[in-house]
Coordinates of C-alpha atoms and ligand atoms in Angstrom, one line a residue:
X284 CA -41.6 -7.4 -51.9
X285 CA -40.5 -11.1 -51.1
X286 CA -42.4 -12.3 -47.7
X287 CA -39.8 -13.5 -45.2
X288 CA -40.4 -16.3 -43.2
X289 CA -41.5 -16.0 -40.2
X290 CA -38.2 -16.4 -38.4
X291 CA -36.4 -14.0 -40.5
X292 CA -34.6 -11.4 -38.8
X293 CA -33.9 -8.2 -40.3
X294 CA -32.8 -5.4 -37.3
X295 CA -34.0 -3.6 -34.6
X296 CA -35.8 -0.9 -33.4
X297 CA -35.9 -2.3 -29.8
X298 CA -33.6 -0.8 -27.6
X299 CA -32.4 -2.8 -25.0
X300 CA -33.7 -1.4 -21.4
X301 CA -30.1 -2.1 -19.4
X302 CA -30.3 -1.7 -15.5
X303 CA -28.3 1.2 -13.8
X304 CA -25.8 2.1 -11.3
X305 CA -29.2 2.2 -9.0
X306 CA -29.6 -2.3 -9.5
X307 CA -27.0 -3.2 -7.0
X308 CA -28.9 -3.4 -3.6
X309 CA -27.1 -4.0 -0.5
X310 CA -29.4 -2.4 2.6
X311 CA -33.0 -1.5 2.3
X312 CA -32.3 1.9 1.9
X313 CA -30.6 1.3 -1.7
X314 CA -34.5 0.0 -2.5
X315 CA -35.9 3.1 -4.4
X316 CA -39.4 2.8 -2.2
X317 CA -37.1 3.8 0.5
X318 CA -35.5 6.7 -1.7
X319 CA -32.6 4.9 -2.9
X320 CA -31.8 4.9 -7.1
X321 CA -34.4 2.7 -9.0
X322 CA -32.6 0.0 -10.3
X323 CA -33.6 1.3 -14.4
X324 CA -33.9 4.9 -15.7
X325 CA -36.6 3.9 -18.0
X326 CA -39.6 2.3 -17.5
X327 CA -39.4 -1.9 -17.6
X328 CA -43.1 -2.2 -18.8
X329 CA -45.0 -5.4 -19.3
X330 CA -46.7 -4.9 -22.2
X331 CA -43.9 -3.3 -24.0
X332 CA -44.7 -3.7 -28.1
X333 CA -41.9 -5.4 -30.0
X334 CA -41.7 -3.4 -32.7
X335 CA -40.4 -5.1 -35.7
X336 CA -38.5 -4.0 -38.9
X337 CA -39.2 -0.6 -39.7
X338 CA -37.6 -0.3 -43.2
X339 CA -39.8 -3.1 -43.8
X340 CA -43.1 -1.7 -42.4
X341 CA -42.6 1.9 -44.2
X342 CA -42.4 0.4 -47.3
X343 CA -45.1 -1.0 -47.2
X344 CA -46.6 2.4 -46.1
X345 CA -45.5 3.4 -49.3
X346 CA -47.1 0.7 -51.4
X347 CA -50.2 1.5 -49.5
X348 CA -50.2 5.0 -50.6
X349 CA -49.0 4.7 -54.4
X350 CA -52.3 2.1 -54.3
X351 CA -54.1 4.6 -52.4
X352 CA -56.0 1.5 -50.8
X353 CA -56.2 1.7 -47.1
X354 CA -59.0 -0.9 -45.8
X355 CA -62.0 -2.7 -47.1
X356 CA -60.3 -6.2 -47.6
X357 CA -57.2 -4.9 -49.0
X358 CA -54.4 -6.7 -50.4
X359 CA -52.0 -7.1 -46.9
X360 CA -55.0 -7.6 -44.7
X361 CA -55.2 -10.7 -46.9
X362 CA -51.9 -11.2 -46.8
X363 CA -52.2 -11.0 -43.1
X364 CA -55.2 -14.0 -43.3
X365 CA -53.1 -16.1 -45.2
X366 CA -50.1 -16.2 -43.2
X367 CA -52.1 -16.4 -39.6
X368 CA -53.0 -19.5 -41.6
X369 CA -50.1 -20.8 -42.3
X370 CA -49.1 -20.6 -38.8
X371 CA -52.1 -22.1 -37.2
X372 CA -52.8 -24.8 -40.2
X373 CA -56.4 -23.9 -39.9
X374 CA -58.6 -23.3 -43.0
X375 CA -59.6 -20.0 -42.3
X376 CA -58.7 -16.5 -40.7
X377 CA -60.8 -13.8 -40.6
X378 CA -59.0 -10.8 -39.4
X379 CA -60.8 -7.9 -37.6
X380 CA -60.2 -4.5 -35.8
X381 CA -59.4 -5.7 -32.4
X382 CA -59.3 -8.6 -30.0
X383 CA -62.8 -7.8 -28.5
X384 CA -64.7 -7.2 -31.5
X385 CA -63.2 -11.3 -32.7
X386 CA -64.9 -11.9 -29.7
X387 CA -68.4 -10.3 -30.3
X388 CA -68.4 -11.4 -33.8
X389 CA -68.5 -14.4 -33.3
X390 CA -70.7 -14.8 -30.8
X391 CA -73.6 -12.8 -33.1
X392 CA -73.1 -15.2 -35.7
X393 CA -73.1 -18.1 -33.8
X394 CA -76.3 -16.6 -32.5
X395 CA -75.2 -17.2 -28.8
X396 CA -77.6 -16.2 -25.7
X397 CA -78.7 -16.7 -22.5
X398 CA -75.7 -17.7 -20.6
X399 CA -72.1 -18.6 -21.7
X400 CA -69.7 -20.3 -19.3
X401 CA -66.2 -18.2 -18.9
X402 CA -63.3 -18.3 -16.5
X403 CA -63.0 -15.2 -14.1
X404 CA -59.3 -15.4 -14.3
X405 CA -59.0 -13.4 -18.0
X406 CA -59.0 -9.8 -18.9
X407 CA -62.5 -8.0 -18.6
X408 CA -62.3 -7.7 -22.6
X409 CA -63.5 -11.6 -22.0
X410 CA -66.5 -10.6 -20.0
X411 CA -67.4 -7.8 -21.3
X412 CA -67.7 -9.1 -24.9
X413 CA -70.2 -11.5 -23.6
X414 CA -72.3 -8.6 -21.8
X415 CA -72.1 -6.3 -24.9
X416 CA -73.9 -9.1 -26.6
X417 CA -76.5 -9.5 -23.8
X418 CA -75.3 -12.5 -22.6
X419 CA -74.7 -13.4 -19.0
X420 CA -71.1 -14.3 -18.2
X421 CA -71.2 -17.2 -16.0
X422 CA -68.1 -17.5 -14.0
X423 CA -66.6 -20.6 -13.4
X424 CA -63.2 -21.9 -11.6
X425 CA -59.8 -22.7 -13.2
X426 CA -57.9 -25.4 -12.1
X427 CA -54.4 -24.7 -9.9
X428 CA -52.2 -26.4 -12.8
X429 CA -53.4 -25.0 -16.4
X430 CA -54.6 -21.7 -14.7
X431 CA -58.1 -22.6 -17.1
X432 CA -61.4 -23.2 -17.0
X433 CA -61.7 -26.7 -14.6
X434 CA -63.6 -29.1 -16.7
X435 CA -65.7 -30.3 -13.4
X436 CA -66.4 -26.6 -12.9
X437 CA -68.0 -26.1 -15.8
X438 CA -70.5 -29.1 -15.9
X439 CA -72.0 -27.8 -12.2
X440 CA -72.2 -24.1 -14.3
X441 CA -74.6 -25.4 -17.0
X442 CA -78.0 -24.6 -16.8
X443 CA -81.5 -24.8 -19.6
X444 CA -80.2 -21.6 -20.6
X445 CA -76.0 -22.4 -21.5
X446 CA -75.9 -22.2 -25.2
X447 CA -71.7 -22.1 -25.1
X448 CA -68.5 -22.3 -23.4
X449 CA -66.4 -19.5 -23.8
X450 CA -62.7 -21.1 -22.9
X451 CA -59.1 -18.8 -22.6
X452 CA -55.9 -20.3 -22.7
X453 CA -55.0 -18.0 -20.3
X454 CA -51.2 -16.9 -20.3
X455 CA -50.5 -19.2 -23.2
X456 CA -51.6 -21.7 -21.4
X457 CA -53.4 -24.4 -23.3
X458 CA -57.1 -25.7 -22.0
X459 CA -58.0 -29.3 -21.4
X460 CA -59.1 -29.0 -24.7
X461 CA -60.4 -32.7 -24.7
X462 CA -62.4 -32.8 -22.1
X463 CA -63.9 -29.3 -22.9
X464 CA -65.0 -30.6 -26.5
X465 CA -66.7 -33.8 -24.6
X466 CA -68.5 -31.4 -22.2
X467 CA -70.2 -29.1 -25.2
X468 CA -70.9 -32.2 -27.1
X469 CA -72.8 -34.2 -24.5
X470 CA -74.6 -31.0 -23.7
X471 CA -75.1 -29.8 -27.4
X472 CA -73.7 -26.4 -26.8
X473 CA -71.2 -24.7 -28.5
X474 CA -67.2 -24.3 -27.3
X475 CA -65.4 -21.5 -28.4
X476 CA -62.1 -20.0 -27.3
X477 CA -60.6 -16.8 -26.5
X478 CA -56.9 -17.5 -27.2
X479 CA -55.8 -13.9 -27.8
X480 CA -52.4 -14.9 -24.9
X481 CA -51.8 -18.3 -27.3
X482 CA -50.8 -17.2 -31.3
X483 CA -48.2 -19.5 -31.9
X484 CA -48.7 -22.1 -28.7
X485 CA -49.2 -25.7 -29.8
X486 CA -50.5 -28.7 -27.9
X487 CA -49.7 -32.0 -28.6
X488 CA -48.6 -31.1 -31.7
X489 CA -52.0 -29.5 -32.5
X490 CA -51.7 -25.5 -32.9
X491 CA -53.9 -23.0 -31.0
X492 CA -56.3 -22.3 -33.8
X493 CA -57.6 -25.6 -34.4
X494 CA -59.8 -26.2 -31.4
X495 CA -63.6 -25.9 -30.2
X496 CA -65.8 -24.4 -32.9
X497 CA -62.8 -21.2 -33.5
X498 CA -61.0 -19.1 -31.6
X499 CA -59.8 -15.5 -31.5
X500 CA -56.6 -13.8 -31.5
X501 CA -56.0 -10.9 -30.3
X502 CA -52.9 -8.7 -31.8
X503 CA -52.9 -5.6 -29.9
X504 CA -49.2 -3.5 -28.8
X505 CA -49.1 -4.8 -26.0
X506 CA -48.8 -8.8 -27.9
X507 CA -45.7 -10.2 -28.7
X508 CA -47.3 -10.6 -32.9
X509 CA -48.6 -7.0 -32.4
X510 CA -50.8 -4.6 -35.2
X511 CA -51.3 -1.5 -32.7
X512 CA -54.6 -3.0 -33.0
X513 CA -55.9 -5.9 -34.6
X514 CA -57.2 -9.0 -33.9
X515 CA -58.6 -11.8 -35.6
X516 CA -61.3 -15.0 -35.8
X517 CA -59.7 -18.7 -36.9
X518 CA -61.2 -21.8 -37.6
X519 CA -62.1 -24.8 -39.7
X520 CA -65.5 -24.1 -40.6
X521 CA -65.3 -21.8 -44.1
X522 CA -69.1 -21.3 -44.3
X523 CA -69.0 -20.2 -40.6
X524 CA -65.8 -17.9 -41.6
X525 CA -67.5 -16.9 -44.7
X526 CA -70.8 -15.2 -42.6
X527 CA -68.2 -13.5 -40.5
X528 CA -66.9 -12.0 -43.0
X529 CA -70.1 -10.4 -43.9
X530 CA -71.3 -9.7 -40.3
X531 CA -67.2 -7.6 -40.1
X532 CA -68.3 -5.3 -43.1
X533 CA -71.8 -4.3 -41.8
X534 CA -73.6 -7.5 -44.1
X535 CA -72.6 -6.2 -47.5
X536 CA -73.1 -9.3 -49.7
X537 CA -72.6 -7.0 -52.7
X538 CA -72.3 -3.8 -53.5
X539 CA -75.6 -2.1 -52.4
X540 CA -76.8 -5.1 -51.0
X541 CA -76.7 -5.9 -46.9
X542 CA -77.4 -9.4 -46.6
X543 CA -77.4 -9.7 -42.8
X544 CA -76.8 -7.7 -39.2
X545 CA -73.2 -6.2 -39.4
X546 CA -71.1 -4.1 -37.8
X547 CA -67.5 -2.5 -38.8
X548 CA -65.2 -4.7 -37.6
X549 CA -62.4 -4.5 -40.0
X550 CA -59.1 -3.9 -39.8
X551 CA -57.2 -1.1 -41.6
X552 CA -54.3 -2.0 -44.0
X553 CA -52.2 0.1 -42.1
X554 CA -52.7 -2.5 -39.3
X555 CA -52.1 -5.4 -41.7
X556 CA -49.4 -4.2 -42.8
X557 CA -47.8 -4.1 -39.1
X558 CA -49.4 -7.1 -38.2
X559 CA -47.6 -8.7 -41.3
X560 CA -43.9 -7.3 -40.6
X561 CA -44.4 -8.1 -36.7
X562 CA -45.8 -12.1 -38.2
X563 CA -42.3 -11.8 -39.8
X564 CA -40.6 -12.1 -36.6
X565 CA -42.2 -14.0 -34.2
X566 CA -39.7 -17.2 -34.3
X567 CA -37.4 -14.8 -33.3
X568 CA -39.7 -13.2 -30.9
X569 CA -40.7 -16.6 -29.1
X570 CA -37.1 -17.6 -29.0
X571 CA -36.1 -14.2 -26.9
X572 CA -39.2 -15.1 -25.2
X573 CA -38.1 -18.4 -24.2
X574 CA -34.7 -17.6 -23.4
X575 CA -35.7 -14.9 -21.0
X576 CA -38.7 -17.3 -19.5
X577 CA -35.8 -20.2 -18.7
X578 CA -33.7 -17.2 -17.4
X579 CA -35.8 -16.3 -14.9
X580 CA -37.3 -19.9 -13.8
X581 CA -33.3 -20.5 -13.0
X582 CA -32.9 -17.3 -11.2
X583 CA -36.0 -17.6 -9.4
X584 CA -35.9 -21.0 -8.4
X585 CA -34.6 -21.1 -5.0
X586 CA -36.3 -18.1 -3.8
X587 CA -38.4 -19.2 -1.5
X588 CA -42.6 -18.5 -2.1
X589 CA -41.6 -17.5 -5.7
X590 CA -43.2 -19.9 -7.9
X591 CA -42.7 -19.6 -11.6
X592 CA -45.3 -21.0 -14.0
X593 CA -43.4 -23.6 -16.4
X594 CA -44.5 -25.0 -19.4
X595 CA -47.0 -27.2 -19.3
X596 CA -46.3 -30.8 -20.7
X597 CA -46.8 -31.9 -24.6
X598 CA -47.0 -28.3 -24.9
X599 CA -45.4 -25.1 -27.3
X600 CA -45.5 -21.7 -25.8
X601 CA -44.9 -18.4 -27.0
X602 CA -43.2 -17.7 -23.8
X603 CA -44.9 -13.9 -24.0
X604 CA -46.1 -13.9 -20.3
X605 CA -43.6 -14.4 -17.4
X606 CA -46.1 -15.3 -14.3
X607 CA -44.5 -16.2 -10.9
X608 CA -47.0 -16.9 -8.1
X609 CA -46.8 -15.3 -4.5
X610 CA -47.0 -17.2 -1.7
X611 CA -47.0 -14.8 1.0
X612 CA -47.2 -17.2 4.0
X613 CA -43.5 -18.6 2.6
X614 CA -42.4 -15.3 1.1
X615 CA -43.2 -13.1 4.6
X616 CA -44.1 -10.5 1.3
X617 CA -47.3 -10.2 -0.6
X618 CA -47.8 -9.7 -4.2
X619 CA -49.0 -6.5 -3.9
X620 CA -46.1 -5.1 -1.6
X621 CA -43.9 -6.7 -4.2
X622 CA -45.5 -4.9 -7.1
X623 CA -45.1 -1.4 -5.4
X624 CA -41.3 -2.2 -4.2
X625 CA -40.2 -3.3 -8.4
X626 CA -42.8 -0.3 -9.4
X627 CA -40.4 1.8 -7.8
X628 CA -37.2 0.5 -9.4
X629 CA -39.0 1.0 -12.9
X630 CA -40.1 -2.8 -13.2
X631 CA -44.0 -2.1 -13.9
X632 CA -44.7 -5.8 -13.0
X633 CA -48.3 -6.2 -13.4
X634 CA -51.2 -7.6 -11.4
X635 CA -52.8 -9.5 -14.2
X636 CA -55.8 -10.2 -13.7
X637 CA -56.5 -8.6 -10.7
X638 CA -59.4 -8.4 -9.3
X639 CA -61.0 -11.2 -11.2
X640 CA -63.8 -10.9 -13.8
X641 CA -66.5 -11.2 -11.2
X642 CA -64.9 -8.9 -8.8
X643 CA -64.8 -5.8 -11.4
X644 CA -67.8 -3.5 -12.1
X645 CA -70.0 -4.0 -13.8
X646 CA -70.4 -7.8 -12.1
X647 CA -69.6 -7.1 -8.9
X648 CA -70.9 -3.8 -6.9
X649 CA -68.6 -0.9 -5.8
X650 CA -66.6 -2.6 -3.4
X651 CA -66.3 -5.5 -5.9
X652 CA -68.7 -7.8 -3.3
X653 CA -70.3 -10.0 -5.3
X654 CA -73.3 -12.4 -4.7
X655 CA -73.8 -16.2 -4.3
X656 CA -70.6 -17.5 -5.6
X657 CA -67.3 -18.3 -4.7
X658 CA -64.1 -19.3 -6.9
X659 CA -61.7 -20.6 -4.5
X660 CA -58.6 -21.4 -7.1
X661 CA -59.0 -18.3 -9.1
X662 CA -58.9 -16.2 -5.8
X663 CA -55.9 -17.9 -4.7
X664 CA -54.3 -17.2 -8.4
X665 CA -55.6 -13.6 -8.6
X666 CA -54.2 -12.5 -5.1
X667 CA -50.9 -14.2 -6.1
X668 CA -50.2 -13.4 -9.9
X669 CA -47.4 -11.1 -10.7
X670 CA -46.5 -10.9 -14.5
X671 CA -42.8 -9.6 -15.3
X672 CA -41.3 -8.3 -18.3
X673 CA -40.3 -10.2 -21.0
X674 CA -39.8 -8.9 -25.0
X675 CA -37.2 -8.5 -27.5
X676 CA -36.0 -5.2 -25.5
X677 CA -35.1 -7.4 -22.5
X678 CA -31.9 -9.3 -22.0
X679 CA -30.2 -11.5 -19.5
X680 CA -28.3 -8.7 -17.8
X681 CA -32.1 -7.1 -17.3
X682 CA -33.8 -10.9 -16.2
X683 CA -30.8 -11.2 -13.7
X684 CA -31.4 -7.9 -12.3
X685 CA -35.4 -7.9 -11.7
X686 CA -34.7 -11.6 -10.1
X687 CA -32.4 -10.5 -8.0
X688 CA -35.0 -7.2 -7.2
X689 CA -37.5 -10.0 -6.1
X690 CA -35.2 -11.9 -4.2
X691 CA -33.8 -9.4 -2.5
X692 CA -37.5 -8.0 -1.5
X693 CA -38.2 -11.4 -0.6
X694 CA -35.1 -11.4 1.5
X695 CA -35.7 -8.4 3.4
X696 CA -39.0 -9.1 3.8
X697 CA -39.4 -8.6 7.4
X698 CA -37.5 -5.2 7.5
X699 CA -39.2 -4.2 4.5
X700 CA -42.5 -5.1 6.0
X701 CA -41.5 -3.0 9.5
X702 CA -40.0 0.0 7.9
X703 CA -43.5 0.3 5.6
X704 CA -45.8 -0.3 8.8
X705 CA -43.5 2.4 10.3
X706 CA -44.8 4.9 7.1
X707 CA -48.9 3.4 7.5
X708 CA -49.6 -0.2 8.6
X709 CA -49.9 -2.8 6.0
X710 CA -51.6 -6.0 6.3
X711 CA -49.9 -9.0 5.0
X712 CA -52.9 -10.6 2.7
X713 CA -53.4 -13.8 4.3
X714 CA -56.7 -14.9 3.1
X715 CA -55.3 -18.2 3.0
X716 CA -54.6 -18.6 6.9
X717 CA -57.5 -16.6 7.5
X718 CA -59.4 -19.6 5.8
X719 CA -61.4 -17.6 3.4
X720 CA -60.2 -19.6 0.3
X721 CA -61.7 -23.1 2.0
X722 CA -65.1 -21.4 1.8
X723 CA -67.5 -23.7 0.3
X724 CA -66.9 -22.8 -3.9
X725 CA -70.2 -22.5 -6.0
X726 CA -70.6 -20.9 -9.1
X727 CA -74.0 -18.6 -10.5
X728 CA -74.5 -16.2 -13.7
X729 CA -74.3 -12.6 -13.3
X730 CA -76.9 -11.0 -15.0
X731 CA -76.5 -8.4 -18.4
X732 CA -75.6 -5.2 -16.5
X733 CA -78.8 -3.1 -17.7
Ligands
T4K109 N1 -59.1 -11.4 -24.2 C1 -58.0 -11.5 -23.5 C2 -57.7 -12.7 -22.7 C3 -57.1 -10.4 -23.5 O1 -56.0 -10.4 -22.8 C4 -57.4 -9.3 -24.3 C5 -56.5 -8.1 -24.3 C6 -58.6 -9.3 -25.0 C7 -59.4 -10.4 -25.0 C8 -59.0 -8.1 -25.9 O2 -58.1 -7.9 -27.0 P1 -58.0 -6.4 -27.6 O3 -59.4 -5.9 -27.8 O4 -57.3 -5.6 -26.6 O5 -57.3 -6.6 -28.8 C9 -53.5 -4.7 -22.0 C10 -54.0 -4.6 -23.4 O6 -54.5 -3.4 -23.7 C11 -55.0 -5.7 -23.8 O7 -55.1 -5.8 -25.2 C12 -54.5 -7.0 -23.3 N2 -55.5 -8.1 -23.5 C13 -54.3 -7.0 -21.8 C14 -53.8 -8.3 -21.3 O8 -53.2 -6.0 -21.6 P2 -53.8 -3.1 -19.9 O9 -54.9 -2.2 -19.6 O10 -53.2 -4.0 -18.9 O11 -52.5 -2.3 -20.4 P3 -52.2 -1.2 -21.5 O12 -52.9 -1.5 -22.8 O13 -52.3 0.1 -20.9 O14 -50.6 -1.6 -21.7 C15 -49.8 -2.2 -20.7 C16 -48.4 -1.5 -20.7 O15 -47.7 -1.7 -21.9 C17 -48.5 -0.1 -20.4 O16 -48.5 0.2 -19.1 C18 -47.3 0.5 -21.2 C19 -46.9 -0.6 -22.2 N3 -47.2 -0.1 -23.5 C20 -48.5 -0.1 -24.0 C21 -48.8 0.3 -25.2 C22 -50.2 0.3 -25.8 C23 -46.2 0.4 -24.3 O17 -45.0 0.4 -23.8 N4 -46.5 0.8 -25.6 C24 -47.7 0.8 -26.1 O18 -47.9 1.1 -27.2 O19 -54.3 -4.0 -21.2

């Protein structure tokens, strides 16, 4: 079979998710929280795969079966190297189960300990790798504009016993990549990235792929270049690449022959192959992403406390994650109440990532109280965040109508706030005015959960 470029477009198994007769709101009682019709029959989930050309992913089923060759370095999990190469323009991939295990992987064979610097603000996959290998996440703060790691957090986080920098480009969002490189370099540790939001984002012209000492993808459903699971390890160094490839098949050298620790990380040809159709697609995917992204930063613009999060400058994005920031004091609604109003018109807008890192068990105790340390912007971004759906399954008819969801919440705010403190009382977060976020920010490691 002939590879298609990666902007080829072959058809569709991605229904559009239309609104219903339920969208148009007028009072508060059309809202469905107040029993009204939700605004889409189906769920609106972010997260929702796009699922690529099926013809083209059952015949390559097929292949896999008349070869009766289903993992072990087969032929499309190379195929599925060679073309994350191609997009990145680094020298080498090394493809593995999952976005987590990328993660761990590398950080055995880099032989990382002690502590490892890490933003809060990521998905617990990003801590919890680190723990796994015994190593103490230490949290640092992201700056207000990239959402990242803040360079002049992380050189008041290093310690005798930081051997690495563990970086995310959170949202797609690319780090101050620069100035994260002179940090490890002056200190002699090692800079890695978790950029499993950023396949296919570019800064300055430079891809994701090609920064720090590698970085990891991560190509679960729920990502826009999606193999059910899947993820993978990129970078420039070949021998590195090379002993990661042993450490993913449990150290085999040879046949017989176990050279070093390893572990199975690999990633099934069945995956591969999925991976490689949805690779296929992704110009197309980014572009529906974009369109959709644009769509909502013009729908959303004037409603006031509803901040979307634009491109950032010199920068490519893949567009995957929609992320419009709260601010309650301007919006008279907080996140959260805005989460359950769209939850119940079918829009499953998520909280991501909330509560941060060091808020979540095991790094913070039950109540997710945590000791010594403070992380003033990532607070302010965690209690704000709200993700919204975006995917080749969305259109404009469905952007138009989940904006006009939030700015009709955001509208209504005061009623909707009365007639739900009528039902239980609800307390507008207001950390801000309350001050908390002014407390005096420090950062410390959290110990490996025993
Ligand atoms: N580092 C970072 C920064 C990451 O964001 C992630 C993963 C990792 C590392 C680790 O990579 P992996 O080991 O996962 O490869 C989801 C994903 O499970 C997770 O992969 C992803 N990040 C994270 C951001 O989102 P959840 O717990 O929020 O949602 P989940 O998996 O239940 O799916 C979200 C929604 O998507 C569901 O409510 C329904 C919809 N969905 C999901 C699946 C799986 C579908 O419609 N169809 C599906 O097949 O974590």
């Amino acid at each position: 079979m002939t590879a298609l470029q990666t902007g080829d477009r072959v058809a569709t198994d991605n229904q559009a998710i239309r609104p219903g007769p339920g969208s148009r709101k007028r009072t508060i009682d059309d809202l469905a929280i107040f029993g009204g019709q939700p605004a889409f029959a189906d769920p609106l989930h972010v997260g929702r795969p796009n699922l690529p050309n099926r013809d083209r992913y059952l015949a390559r089923i097929n292949d896999i079966f008349d070869r009766a060759w289903l993992t072990n370095d087969g032929t499309y999990l190379r195929q599925f190297e060679q073309v994350i190469c191609d997009v990145t323009g680094a020298s080498a991939c090394v493809a593995v189960a999952n976005g987590t295990i990328a993660l761990q992987l590398l950080m055995q064979v880099l032989g990382l300990h002690g502590e490892v610097i890490v933003p809060s603000l990521t998905f617990i996959a990003t801590a919890h790798a680190l723990a796994w290998q015994g190593i103490s996440p230490r949290f640092a703060d992201v700056d207000l504009e990239s959402c990242c790691l803040d360079p002049d957090a992380i050189e008041a986080a290093i310690t005798p016993r930081t051997t690495a920098i563990l970086a995310v480009h959170l949202w797609g969002r690319v780090c101050n990549v620069q100035r994260l490189q002179e940090i490890a370099d002056r200190h002699g540790i090692e800079l890695i990235f978790d950029a499993s939001h950023a396949f296919g984002a570019s800064k300055h012209g430079r891809m994701v792929g090609n920064w720090g000492r590698a970085e990891t993808f991560s190509f679960h459903a729920t990502k826009f270049v999606s193999a059910a699971e899947g993820g993978a390890i990129v970078t420039n160094d070949v021998e590195l690449a090379e002993r990661l490839r042993l450490a993913r098949n449990f150290g085999f050298a040879a046949r017989d022959h176990v050279s070093t620790l390893g572990i199975n990380g690999k990633l099934s040809e069945l995956h591969a192959a999925l991976g490689l159709t949805s690779l296929e697609e992704m110009e197309f995917t980014i572009e529906t992403n974009r369109r959709n992204a644009f769509r909502y930063a013009e729908r959303l613009i004037d409603v006031p406390g509803v901040k979307l999060l634009t491109t950032q400058d010199q920068s490519r994005s893949n567009y995957q994650y929609v992320v419009v920031l709260i601010d309650d004091r301007v919006a008279r609604i907080d996140r959260d109440t805005l989460v359950k109003v769209l939850e119940a018109e079918n829009v499953q807008a998520r909280r991501y990532f909330s509560p941060g890192c060091h808020r979540s068990a095991p790094y913070a105790d039950d109540q997710g109280t945590i000791d010594g340390f403070w992380l003033p912007n990532t607070e302010r971004i965690v209690s704000s965040a709200m993700s919204l759906p975006n995917g080749v399954a969305i259109d404009r008819a469905t952007v138009d109508t989940v904006s006009d969801l939030v700015r009709f919440a955001v509208h209504s705010a005061a009623e909707i706030r009365g007639r739900m403190a009528a039902r239980r009382p609800v307390v507008l977060h207001d950390a801000h005015a309350a001050g908390a976020l002014d407390a005096a920010p420090s950062v410390s490691a959290v110990p490996v959960p025993g």
